[in-house]
mmCIF file of C-alpha atoms in Angstrom:
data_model
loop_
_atom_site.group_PDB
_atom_site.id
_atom_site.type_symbol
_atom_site.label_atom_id
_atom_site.label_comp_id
_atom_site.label_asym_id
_atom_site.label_seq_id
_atom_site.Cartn_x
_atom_site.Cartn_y
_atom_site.Cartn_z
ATOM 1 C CA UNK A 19 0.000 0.000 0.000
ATOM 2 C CA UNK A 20 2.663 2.430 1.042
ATOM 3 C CA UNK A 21 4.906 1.772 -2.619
ATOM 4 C CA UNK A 22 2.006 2.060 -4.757
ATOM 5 C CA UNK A 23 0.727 5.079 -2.265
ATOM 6 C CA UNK A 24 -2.975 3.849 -3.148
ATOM 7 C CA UNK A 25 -5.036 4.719 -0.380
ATOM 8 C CA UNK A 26 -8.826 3.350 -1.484
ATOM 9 C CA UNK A 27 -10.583 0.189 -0.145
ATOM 10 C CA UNK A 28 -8.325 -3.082 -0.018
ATOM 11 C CA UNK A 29 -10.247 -6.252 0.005
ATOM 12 C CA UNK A 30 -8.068 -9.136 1.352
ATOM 13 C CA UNK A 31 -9.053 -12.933 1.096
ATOM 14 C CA UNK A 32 -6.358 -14.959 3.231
ATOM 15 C CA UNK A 33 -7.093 -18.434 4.062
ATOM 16 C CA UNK A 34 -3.118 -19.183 5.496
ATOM 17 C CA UNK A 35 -3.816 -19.171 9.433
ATOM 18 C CA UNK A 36 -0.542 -17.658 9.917
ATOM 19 C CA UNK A 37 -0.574 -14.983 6.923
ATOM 20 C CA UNK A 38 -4.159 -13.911 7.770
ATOM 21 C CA UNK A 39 -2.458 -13.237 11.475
ATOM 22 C CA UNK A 40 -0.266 -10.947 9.999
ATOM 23 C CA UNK A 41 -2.290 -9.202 7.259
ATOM 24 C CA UNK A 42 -5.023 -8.614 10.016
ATOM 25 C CA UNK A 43 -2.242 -7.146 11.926
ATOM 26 C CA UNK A 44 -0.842 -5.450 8.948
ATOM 27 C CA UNK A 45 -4.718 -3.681 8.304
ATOM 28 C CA UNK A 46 -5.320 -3.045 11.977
ATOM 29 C CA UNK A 47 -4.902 0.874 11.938
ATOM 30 C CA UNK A 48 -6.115 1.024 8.575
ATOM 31 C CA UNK A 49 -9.915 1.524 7.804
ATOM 32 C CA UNK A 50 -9.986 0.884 4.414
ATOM 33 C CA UNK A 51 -8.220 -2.596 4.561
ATOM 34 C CA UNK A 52 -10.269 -5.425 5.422
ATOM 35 C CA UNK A 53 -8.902 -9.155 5.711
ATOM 36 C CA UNK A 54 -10.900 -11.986 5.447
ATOM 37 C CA UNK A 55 -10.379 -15.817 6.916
ATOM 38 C CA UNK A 56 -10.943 -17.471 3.852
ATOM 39 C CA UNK A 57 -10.053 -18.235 -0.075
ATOM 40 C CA UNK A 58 -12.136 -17.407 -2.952
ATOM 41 C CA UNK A 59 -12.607 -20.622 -5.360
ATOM 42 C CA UNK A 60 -14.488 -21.517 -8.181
ATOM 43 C CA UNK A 61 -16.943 -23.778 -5.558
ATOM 44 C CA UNK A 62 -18.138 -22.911 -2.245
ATOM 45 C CA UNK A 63 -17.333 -25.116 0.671
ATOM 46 C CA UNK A 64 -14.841 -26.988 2.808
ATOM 47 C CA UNK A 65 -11.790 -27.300 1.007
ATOM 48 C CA UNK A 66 -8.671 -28.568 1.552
ATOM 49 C CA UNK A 67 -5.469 -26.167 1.558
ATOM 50 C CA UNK A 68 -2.150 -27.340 0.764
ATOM 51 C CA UNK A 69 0.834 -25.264 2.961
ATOM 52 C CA UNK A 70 3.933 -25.609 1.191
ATOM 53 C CA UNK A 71 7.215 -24.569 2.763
ATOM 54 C CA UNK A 72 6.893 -21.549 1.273
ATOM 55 C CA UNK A 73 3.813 -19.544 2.244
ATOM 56 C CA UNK A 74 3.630 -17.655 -0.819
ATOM 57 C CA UNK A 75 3.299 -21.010 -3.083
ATOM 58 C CA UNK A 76 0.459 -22.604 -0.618
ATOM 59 C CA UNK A 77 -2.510 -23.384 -2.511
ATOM 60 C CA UNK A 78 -5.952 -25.361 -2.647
ATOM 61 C CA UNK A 79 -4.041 -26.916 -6.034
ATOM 62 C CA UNK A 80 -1.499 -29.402 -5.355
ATOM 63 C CA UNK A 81 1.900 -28.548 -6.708
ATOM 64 C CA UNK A 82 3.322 -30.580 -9.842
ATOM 65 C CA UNK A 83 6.583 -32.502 -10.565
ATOM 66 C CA UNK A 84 7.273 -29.001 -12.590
ATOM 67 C CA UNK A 85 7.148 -27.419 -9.260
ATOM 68 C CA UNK A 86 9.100 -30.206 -7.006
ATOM 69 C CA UNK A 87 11.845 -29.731 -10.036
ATOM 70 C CA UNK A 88 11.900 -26.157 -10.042
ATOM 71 C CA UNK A 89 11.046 -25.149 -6.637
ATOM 72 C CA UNK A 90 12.156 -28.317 -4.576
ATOM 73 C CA UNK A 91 11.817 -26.999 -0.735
ATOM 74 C CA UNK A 92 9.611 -24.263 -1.251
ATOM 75 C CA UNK A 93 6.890 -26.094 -3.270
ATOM 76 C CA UNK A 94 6.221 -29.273 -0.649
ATOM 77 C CA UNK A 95 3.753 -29.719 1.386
ATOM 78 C CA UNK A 96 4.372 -29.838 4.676
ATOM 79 C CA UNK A 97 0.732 -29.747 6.047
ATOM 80 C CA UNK A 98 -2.468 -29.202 5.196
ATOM 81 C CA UNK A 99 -5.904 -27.816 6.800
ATOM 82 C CA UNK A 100 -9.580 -27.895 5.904
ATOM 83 C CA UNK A 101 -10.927 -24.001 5.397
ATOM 84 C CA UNK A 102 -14.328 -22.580 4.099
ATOM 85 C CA UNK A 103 -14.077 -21.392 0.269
ATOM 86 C CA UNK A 104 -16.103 -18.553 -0.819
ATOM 87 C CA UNK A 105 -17.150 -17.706 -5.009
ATOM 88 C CA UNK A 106 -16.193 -14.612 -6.330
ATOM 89 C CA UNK A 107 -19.716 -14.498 -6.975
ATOM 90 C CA UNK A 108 -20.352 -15.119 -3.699
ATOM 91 C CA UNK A 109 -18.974 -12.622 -2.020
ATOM 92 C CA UNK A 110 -19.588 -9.739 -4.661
ATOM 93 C CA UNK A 111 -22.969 -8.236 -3.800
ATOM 94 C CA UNK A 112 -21.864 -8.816 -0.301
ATOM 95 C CA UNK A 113 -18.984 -7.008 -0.046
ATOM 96 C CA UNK A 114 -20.335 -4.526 -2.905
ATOM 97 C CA UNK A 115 -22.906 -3.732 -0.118
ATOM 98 C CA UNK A 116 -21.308 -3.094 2.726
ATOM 99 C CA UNK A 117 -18.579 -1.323 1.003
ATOM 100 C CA UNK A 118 -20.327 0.706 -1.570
ATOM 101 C CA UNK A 119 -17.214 0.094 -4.421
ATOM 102 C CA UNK A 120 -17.746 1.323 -8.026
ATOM 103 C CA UNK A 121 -14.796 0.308 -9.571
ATOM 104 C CA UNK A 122 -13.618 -2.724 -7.857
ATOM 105 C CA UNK A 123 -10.245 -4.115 -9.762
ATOM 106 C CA UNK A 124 -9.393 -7.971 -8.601
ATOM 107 C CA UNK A 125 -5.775 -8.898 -7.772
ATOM 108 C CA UNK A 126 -5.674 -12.466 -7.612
ATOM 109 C CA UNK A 127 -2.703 -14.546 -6.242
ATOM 110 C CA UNK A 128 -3.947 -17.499 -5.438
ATOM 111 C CA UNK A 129 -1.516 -20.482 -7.039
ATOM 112 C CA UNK A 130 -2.940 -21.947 -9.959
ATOM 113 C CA UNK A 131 -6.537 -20.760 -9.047
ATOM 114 C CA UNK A 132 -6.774 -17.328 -10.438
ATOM 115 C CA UNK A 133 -7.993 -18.549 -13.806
ATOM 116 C CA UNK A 134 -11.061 -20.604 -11.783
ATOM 117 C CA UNK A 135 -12.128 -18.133 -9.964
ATOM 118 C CA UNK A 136 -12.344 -15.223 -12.204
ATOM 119 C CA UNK A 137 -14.062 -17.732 -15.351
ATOM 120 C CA UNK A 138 -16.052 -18.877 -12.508
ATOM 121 C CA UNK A 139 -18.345 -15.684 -12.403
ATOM 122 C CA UNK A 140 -18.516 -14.763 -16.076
ATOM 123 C CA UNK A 141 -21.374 -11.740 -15.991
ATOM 124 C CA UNK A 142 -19.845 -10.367 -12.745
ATOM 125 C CA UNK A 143 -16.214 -10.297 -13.585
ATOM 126 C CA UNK A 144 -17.181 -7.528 -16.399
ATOM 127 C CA UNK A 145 -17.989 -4.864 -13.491
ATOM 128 C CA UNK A 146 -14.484 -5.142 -12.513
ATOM 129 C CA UNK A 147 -12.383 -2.373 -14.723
ATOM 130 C CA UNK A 148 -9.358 -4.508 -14.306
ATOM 131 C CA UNK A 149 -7.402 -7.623 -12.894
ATOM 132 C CA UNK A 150 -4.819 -8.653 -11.876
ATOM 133 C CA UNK A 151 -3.518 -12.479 -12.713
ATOM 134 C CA UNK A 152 -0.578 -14.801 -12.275
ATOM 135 C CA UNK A 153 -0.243 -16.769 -15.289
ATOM 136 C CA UNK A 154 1.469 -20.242 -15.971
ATOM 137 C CA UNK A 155 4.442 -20.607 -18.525
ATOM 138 C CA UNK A 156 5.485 -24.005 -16.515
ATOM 139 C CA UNK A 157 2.560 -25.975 -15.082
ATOM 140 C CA UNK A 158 3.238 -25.917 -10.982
ATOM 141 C CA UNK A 159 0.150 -26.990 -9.916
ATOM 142 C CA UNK A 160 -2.133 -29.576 -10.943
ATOM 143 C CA UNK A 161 -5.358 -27.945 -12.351
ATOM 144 C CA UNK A 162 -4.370 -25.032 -13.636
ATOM 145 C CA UNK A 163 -3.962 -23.600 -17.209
ATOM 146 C CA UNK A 164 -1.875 -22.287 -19.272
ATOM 147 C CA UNK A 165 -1.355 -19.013 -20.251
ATOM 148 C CA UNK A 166 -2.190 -19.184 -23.683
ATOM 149 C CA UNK A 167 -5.490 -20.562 -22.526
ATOM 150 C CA UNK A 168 -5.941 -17.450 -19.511
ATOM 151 C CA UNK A 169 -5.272 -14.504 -21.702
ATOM 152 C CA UNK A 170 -7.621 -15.915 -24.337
ATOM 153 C CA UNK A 171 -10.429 -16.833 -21.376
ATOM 154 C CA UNK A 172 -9.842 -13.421 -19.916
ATOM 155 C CA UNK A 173 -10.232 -11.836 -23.500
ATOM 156 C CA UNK A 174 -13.349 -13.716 -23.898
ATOM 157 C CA UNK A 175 -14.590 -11.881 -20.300
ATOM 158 C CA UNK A 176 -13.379 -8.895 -22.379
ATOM 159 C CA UNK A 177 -10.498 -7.455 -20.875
ATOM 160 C CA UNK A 178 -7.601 -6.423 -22.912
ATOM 161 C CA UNK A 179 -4.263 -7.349 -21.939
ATOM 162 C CA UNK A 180 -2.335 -3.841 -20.378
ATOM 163 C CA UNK A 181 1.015 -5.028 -18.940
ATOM 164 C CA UNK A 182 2.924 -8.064 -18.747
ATOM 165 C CA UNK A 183 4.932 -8.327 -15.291
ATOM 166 C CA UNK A 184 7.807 -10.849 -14.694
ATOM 167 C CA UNK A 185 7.711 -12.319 -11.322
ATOM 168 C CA UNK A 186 10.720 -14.497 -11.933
ATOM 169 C CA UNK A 187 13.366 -13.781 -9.761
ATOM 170 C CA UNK A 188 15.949 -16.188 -9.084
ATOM 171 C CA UNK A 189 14.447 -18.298 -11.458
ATOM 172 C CA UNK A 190 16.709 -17.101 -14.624
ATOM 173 C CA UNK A 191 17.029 -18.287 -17.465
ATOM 174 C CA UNK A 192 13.625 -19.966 -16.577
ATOM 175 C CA UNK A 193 10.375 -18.545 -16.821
ATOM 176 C CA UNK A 194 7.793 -19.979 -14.508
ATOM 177 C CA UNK A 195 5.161 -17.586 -14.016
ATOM 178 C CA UNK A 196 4.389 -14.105 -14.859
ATOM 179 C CA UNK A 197 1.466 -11.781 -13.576
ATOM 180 C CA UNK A 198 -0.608 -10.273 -16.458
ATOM 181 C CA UNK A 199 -2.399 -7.039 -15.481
ATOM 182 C CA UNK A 200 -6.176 -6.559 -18.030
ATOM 183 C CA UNK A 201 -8.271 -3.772 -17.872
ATOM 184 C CA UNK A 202 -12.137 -4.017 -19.327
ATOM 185 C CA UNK A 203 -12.380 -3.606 -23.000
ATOM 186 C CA UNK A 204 -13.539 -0.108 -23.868
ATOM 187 C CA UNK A 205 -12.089 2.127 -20.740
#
């Protein structure tokens, strides 16, 4: 929040017990950030989430061989626990509610789900005037698509592909990810 210096309504959905501690802490002093105890999926209902031994790659997917080659400690699992998933769809009018957002733009992160949850909710997804998405050059997690196959899906939604940002570090000279960044056709 403080880099990008945007100060508007942040919307946080956090199902990691011990990264939802610290983003609640995180939000505590500010009003406009709100954290939630759960992940958004394409289904609602108990699911099972996979914590690898690195937080950031935890995911309701379960990590390939791609990932075990490429990202050997920080891709297994070293436990897992049953939380409550919430749709996108789900928790739109809810949150669109209480919060009174216009312009809502959806940052997804959520390791090889991104592409579920925002096809998931095909009429809603075109109020959003933008998202955010990581997309797949090297398959880490089972279920998830490739990026040829997001950008065209996310077309289809009608966005329009604005920026292409590597997320790659350390990784050189191979390219494992990369988050896209769409706005909605016609803005």
């Amino acid at each position: 929040r403080k880099a990008s210096k945007y100060k508007g309504l942040i919307l946080s959905f956090e199902p990691h017990p011990e990264i939802f501690n610290e983003l609640k802490k995180a939000a505590a002093n500010d009003d406009k950030w709100h954290v939630f105890p759960y992940p958004l999926s394409d289904k609602q209902g108990w699911v099972t989430l996979n914590l690898t031994g690195s937080t950031q790659l935890s995911s309701l997917s379960s990590p390939t061989d791609n990932a075990a080659q490429h990202l050997p400690e920080h891709s297994r699992i070293v436990r897992t626990v049953e939380v409550e998933a919430r749709t996108l769809e789900n928790v739109f009018e809810e949150m669109k509610d209480r919060f009174l957002f216009r312009s809502p733009f959806l940052k997804m992160d959520t390791q090889g789900y991104d592409h579920k949850i925002a096809t998931s909710f095909p009429d809603g997804i075109r109020q959003f005037v933008g998202l955010q998405s990581e997309l797949s050059i090297v398959g880490l997690y089972e279920d998830s698509v490739d990026y040829k196959r997001a950008l065209a899906d996310y077309e289809g939604l009608g966005f329009a592909l604005s920026a292409l940002v590597p997320n790659n570090n350390g990784h050189f000279p191979h390219m494992l990810e990369t988050d896209c960044i769409m706005v909605r056709q016609g803005i």
